[in-house]
PDB file of C-alpha atoms and ligand atoms in Angstrom:
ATOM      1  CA  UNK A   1     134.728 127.974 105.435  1.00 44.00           C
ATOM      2  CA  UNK A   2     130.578 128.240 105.753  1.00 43.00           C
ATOM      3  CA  UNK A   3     131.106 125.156 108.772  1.00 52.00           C
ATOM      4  CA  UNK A   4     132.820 127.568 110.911  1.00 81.00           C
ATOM      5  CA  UNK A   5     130.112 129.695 110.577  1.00 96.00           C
ATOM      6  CA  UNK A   6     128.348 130.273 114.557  1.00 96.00           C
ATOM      7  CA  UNK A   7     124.673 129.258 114.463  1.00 98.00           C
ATOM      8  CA  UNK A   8     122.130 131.721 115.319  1.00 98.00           C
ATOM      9  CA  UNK A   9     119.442 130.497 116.788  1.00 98.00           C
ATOM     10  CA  UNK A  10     116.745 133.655 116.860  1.00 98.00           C
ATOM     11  CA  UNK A  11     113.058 133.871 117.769  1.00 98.00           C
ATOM     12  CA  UNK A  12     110.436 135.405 115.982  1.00 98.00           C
ATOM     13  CA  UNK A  13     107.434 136.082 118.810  1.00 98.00           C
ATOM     14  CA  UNK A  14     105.107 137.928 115.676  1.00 98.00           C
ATOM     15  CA  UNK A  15     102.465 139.294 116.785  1.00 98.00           C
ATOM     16  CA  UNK A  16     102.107 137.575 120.173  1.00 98.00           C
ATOM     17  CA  UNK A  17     103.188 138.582 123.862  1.00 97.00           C
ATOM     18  CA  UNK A  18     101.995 140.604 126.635  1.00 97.00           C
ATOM     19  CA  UNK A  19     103.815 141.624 129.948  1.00 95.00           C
ATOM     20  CA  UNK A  20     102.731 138.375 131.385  1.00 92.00           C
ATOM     21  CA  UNK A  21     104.398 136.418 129.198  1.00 88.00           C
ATOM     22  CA  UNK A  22     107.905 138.176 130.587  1.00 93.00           C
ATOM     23  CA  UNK A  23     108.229 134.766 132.867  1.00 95.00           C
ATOM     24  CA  UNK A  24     108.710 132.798 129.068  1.00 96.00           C
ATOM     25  CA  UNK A  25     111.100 134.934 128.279  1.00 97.00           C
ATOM     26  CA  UNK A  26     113.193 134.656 131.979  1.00 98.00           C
ATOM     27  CA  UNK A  27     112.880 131.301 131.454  1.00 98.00           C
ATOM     28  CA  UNK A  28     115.000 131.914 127.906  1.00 98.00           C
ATOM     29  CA  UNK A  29     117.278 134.070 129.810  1.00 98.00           C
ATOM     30  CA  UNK A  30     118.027 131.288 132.585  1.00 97.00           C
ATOM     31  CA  UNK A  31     118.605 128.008 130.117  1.00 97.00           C
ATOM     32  CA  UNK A  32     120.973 130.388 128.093  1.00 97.00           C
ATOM     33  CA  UNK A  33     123.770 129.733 129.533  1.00 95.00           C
ATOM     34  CA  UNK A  34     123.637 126.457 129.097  1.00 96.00           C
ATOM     35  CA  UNK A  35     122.978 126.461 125.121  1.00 96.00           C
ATOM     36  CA  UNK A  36     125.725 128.976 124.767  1.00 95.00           C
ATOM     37  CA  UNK A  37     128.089 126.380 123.459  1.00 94.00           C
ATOM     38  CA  UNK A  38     125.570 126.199 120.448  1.00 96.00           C
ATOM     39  CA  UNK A  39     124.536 128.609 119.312  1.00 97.00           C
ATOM     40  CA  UNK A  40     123.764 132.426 119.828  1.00 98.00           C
ATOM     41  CA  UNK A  41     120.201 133.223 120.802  1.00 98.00           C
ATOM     42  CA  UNK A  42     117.782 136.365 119.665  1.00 98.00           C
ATOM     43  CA  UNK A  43     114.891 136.915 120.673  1.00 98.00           C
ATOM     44  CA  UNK A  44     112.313 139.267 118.658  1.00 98.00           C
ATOM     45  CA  UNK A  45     109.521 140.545 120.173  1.00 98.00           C
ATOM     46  CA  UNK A  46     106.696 142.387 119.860  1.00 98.00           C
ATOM     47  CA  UNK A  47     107.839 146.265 119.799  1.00 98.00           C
ATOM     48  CA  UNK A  48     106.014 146.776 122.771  1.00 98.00           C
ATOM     49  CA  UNK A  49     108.018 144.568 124.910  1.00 98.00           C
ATOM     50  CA  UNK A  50     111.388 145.234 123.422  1.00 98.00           C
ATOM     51  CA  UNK A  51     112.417 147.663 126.269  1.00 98.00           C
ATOM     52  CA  UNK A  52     111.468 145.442 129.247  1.00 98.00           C
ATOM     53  CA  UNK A  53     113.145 142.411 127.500  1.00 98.00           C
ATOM     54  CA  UNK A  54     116.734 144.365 127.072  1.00 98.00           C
ATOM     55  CA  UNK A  55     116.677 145.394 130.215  1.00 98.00           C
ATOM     56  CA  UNK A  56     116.607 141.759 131.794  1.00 97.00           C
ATOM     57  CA  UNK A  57     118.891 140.369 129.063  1.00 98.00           C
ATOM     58  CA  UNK A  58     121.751 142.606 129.922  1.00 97.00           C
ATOM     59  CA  UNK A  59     124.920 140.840 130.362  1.00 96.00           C
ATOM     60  CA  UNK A  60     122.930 137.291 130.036  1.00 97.00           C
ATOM     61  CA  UNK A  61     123.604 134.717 127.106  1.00 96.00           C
ATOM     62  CA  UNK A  62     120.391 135.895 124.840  1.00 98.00           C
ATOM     63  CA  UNK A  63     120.055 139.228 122.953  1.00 98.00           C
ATOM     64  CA  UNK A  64     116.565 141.006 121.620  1.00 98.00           C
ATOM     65  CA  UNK A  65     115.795 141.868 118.457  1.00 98.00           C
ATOM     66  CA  UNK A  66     112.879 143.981 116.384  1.00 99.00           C
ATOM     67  CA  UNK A  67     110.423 142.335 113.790  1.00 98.00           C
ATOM     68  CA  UNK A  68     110.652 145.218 111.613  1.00 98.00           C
ATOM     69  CA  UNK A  69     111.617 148.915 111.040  1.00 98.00           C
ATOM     70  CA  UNK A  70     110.440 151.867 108.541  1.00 98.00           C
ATOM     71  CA  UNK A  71     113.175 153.362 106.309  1.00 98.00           C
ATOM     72  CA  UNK A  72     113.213 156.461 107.525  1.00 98.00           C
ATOM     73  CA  UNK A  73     114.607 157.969 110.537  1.00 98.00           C
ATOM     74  CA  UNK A  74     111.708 160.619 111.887  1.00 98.00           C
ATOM     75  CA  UNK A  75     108.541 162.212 110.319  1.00 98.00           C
ATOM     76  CA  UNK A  76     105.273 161.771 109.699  1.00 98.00           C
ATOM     77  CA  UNK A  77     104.406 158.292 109.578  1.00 98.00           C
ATOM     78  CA  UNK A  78     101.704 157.694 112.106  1.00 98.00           C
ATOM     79  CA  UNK A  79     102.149 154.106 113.467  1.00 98.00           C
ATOM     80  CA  UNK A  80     105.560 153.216 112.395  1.00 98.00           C
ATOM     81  CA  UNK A  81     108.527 152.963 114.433  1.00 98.00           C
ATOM     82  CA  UNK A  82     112.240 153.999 113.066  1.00 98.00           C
ATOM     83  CA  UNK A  83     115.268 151.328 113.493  1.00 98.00           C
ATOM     84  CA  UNK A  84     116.896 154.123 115.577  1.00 98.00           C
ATOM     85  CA  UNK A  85     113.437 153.806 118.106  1.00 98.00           C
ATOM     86  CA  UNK A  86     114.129 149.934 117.975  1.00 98.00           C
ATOM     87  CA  UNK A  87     118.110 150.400 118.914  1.00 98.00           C
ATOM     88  CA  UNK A  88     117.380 153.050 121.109  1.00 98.00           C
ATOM     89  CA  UNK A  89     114.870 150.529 123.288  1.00 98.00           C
ATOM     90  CA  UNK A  90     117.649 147.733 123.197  1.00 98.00           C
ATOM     91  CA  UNK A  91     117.317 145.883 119.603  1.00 98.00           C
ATOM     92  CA  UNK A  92     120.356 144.409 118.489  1.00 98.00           C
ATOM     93  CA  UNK A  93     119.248 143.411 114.678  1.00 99.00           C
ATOM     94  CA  UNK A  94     116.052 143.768 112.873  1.00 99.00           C
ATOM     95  CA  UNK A  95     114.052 141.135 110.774  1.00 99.00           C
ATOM     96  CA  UNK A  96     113.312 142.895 107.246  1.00 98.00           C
ATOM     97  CA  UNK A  97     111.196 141.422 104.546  1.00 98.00           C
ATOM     98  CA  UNK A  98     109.401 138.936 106.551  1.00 98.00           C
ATOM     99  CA  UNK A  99     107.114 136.839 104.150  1.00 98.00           C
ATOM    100  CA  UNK A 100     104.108 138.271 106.605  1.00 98.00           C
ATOM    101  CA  UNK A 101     105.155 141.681 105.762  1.00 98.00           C
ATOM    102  CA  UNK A 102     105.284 141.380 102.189  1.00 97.00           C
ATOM    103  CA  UNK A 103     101.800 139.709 102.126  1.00 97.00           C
ATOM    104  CA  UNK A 104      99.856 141.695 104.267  1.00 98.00           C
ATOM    105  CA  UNK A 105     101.831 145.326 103.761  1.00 98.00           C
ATOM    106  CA  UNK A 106     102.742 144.826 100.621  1.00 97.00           C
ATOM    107  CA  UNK A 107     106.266 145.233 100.540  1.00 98.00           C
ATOM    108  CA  UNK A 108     108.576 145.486  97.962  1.00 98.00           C
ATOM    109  CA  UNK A 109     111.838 143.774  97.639  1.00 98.00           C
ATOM    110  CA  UNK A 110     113.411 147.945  97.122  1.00 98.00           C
ATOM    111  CA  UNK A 111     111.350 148.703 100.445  1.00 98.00           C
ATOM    112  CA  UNK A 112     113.044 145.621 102.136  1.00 98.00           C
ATOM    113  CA  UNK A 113     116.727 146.796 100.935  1.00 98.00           C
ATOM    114  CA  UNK A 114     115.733 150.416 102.243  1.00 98.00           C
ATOM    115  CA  UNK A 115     114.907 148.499 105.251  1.00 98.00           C
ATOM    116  CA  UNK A 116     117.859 146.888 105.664  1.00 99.00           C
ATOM    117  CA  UNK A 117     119.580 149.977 105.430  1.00 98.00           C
ATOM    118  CA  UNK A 118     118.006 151.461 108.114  1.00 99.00           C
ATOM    119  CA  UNK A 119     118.984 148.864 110.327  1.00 99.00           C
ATOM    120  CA  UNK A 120     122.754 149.461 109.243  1.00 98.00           C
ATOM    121  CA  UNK A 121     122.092 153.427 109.642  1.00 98.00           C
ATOM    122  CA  UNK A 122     120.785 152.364 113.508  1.00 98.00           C
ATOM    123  CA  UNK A 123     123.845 150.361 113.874  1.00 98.00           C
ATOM    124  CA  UNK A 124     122.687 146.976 113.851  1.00 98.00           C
ATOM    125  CA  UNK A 125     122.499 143.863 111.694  1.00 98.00           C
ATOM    126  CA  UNK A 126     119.496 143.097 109.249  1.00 99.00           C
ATOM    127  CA  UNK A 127     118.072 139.521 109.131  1.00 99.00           C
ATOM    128  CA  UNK A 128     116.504 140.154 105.652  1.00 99.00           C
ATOM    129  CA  UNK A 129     113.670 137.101 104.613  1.00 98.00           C
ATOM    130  CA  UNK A 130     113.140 135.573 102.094  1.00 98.00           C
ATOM    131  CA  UNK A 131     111.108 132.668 100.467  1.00 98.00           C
ATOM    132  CA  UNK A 132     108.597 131.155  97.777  1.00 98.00           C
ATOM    133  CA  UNK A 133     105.042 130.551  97.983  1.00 98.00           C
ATOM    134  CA  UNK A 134     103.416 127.137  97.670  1.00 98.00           C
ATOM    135  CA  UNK A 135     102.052 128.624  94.062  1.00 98.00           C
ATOM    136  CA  UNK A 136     105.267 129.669  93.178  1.00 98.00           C
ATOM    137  CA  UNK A 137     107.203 126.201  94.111  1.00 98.00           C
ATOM    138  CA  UNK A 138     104.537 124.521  92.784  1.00 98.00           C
ATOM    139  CA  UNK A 139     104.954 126.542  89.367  1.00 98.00           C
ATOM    140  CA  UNK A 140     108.763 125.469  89.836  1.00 98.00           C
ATOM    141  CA  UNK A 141     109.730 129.062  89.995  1.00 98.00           C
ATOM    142  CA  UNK A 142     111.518 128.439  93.532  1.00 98.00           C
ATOM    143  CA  UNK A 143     115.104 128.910  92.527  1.00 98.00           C
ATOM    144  CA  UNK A 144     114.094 132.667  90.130  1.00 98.00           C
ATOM    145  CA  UNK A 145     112.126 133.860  92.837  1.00 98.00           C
ATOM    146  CA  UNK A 146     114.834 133.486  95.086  1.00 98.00           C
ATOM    147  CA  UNK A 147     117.368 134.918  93.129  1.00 98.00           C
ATOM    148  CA  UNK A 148     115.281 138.077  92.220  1.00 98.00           C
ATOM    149  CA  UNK A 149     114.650 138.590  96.290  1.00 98.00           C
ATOM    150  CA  UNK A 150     118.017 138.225  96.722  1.00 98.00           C
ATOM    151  CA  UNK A 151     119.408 140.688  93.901  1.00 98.00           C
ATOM    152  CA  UNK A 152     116.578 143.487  94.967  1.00 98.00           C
ATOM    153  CA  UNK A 153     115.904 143.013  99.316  1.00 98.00           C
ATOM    154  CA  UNK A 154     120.395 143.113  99.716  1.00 98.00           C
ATOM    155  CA  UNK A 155     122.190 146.121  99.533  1.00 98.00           C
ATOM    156  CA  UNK A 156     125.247 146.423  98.367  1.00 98.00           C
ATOM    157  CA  UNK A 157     127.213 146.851 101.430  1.00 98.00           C
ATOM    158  CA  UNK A 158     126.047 143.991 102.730  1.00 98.00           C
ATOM    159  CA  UNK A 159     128.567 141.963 104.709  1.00 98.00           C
ATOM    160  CA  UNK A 160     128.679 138.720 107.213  1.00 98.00           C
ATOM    161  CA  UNK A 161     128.652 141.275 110.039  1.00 98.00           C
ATOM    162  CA  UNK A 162     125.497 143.244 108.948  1.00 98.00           C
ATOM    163  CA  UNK A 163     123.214 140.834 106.882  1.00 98.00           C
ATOM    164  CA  UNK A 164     121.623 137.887 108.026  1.00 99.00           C
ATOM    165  CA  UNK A 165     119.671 135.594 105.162  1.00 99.00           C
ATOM    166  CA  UNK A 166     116.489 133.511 106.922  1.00 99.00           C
ATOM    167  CA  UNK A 167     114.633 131.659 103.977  1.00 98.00           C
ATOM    168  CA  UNK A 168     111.530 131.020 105.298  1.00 98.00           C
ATOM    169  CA  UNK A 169     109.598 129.268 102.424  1.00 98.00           C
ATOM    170  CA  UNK A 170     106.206 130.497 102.736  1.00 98.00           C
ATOM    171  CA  UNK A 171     104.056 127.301 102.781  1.00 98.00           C
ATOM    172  CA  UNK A 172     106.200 126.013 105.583  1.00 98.00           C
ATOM    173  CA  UNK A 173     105.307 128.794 108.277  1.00 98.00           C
ATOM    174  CA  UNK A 174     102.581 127.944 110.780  1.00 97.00           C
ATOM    175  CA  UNK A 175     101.902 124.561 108.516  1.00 98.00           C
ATOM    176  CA  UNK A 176     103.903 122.034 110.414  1.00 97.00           C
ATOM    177  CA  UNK A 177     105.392 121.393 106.765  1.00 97.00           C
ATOM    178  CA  UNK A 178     109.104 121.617 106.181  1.00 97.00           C
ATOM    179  CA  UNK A 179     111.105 120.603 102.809  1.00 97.00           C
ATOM    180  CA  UNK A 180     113.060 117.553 103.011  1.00 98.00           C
ATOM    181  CA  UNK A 181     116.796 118.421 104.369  1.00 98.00           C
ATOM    182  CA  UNK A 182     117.956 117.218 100.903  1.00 98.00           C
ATOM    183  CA  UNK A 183     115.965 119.806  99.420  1.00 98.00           C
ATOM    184  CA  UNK A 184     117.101 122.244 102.365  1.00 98.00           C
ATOM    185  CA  UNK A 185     120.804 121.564 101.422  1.00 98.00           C
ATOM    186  CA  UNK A 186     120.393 122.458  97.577  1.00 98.00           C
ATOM    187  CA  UNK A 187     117.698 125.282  98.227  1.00 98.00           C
ATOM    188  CA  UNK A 188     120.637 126.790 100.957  1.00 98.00           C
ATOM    189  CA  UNK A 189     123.646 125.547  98.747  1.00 98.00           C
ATOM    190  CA  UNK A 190     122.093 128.159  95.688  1.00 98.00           C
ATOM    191  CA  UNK A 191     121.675 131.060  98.433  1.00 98.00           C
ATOM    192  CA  UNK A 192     125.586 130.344  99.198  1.00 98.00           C
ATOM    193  CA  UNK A 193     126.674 130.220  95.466  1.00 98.00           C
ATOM    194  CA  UNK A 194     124.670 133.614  94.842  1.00 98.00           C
ATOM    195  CA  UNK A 195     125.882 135.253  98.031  1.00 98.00           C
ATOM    196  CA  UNK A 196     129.349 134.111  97.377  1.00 98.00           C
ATOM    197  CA  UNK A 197     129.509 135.424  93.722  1.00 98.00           C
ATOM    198  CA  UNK A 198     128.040 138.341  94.668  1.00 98.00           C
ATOM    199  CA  UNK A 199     129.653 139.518  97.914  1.00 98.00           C
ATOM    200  CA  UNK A 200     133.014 136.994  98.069  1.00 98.00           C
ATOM    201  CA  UNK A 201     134.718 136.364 101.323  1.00 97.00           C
ATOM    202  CA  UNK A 202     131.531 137.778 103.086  1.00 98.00           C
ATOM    203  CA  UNK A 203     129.288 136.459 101.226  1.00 98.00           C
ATOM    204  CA  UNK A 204     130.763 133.006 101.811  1.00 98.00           C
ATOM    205  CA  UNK A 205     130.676 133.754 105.801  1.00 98.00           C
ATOM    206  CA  UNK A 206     127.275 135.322 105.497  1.00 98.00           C
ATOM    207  CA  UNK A 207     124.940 133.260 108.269  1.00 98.00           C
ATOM    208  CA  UNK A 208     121.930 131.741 106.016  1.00 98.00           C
ATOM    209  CA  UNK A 209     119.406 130.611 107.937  1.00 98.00           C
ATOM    210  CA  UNK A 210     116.336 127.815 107.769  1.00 98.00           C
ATOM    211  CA  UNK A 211     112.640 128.961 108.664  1.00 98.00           C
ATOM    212  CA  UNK A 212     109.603 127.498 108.708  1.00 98.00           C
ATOM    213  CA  UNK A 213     108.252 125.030 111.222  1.00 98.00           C
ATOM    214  CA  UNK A 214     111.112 124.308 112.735  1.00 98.00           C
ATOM    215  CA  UNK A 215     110.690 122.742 116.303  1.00 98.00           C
ATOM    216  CA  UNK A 216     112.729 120.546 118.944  1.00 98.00           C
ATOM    217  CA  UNK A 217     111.791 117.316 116.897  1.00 98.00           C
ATOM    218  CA  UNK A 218     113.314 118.011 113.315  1.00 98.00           C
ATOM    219  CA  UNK A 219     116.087 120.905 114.254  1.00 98.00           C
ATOM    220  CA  UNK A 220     118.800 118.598 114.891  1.00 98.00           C
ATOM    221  CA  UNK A 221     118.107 117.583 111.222  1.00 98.00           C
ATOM    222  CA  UNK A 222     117.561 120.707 109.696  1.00 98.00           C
ATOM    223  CA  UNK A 223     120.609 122.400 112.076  1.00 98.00           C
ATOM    224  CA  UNK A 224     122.997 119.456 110.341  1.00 98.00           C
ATOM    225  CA  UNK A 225     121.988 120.317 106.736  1.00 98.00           C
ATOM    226  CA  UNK A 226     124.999 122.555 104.780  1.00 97.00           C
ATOM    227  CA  UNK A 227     125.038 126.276 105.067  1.00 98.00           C
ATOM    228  CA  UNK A 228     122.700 126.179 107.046  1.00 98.00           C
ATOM    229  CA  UNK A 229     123.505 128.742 109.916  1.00 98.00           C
ATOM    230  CA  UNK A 230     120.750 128.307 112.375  1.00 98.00           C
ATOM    231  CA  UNK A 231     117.290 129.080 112.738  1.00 98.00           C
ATOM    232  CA  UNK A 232     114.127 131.384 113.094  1.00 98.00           C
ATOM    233  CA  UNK A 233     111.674 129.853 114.952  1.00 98.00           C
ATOM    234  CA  UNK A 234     108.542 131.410 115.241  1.00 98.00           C
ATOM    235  CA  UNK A 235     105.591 129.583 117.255  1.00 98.00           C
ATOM    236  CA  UNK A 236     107.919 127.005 118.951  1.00 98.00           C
ATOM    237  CA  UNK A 237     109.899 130.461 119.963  1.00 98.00           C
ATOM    238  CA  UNK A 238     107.239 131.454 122.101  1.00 98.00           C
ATOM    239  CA  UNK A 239     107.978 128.284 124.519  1.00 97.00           C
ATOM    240  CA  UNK A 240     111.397 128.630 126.433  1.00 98.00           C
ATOM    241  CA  UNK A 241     111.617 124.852 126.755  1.00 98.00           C
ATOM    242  CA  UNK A 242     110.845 124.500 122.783  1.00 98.00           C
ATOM    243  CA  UNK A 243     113.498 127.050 121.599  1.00 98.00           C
ATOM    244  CA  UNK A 244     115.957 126.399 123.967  1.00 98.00           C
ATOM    245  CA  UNK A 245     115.391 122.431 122.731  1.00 98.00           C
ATOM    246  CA  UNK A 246     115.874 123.778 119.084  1.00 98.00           C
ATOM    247  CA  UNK A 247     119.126 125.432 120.296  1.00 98.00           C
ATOM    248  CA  UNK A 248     120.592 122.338 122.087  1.00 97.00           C
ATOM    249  CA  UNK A 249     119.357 120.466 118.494  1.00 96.00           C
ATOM    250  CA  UNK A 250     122.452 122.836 116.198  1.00 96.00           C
ATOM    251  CA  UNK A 251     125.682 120.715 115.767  1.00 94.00           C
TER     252      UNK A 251
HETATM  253  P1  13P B   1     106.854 129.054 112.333  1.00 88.72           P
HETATM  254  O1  13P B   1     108.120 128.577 113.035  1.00 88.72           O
HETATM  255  O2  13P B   1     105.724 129.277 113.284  1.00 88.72           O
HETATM  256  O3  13P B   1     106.520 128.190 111.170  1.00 88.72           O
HETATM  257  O4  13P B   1     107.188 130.511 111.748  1.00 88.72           O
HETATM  258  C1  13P B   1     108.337 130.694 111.019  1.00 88.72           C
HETATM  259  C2  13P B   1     108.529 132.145 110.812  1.00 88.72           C
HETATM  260  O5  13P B   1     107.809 132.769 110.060  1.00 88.72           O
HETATM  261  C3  13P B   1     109.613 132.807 111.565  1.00 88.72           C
HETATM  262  O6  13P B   1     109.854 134.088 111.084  1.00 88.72           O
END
């Protein structure tokens, strides 16, 4: 049964965050608690702080999470950080495939999947994105696109345990845009029929979840919509009252 499904309520910080802004994230930390009837809460930040923010989220009602990972476990690959670095400094899953990532690195649906796998290989769970440009929806190629990033960015072995879905449609992040929660229903309904045929039992308990401008003032809404499992918030993350709001907003 997808309603029994716990929401997940997880933050991506992007590219934003400095030491300073540790207080924002204590701030998280201390409203946890009382959200933790809700929802569970992850918080992704910036590589750099990922250490620092494990450390102060032990034993409290929030865990930290990476933005990304390379495939690979070592070598020469000046720059990038394996998912064993990310686990090792306190990440408990790792966003793969973020629309961002594909645009400005690049990457492939088979790098995503590789991704993914890494994650699994470090031991934790893989919140793999997906999503369809404005061009793309406009072109009414929402739906195929979708399916193809589904079939190529999950692995095989993906189960409810290891594999988070986020669709993030692509002209809804950082717009203020969102589709209409009818359109959120069907667009998460198809995700659920595809997971479901593909990976059965875990497929069908697979968390799915809605990003893309979501905020305290339409995540109630959005939270309520069918199969869908919770949220990743980007800017309104970066605010403890905002994403603790969004939290108190899942059904
Ligand atoms: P916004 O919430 O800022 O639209 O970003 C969504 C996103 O890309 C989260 O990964």
């Amino acid at each position: 049964m997808t309603d029994a499904i716990r929401p997940l309520i997880a933050g991506n910080w992007k590219m934003n965050g400095l030491k300073a802004q540790a207080a924002e994230f204590d701030a998280m930390l201390n409203g946890a608690a009382d959200v933790a009837g809700k929802a569970d809460l992850l918080v992704c930040p910036p590589a750099t702080l990922i250490a620092a923010f494990a450390e102060k989220a032990r034993g409290k009602k929030a865990a930290v999470g990476a933005q990304d990972c390379h495939p690979k476990v070592s070598g020469a690959h000046t720059g990038d950080i394996a998912a064993e670095m990310l686990t090792d400094a306190g990440a408990t899953a790792i966003i793969v495939g973020h629309s961002e990532r594909r645009a400005d690195h690049g990457e492939s649906d088979i790098l995503v999947k590789q991704k993914a796998e890494a994650a699994w290989r470090a031991g934790v769970t893989a919140i793999v994105c997906i999503g369809e440009t404005q061009a793309q929806r406009d072109a009414g190629q929402t739906l195929e696109i979708l399916r193809g990033q589904l079939n190529l960015s999950l692995p095989d072995a993906s189960t409810a345990a290891n594999l988070i879905v986020a669709y993030e449609p692509v002209w809804a992040i950082g717009t203020g845009l969102t589709p209409t929660a009818k359109d959120v229903e069907q667009i998460h309904g198809f995700i659920r029929e595809l997971l479901t045929s593909r990976f059965k039992d875990e497929g069908a308990r697979m968390r799915i979840l809605y990003g893309g401008s979501v905020k305290p003032s339409n995540a109630a809404e959005l939270m309520a919509v069918k199969n869908v499992n919770g949220a990743l918030v980007g800017g309104a993350s970066l605010k403890a009252a905002d994403f603790l709001a969004i939290a108190k907003g899942c059904p």
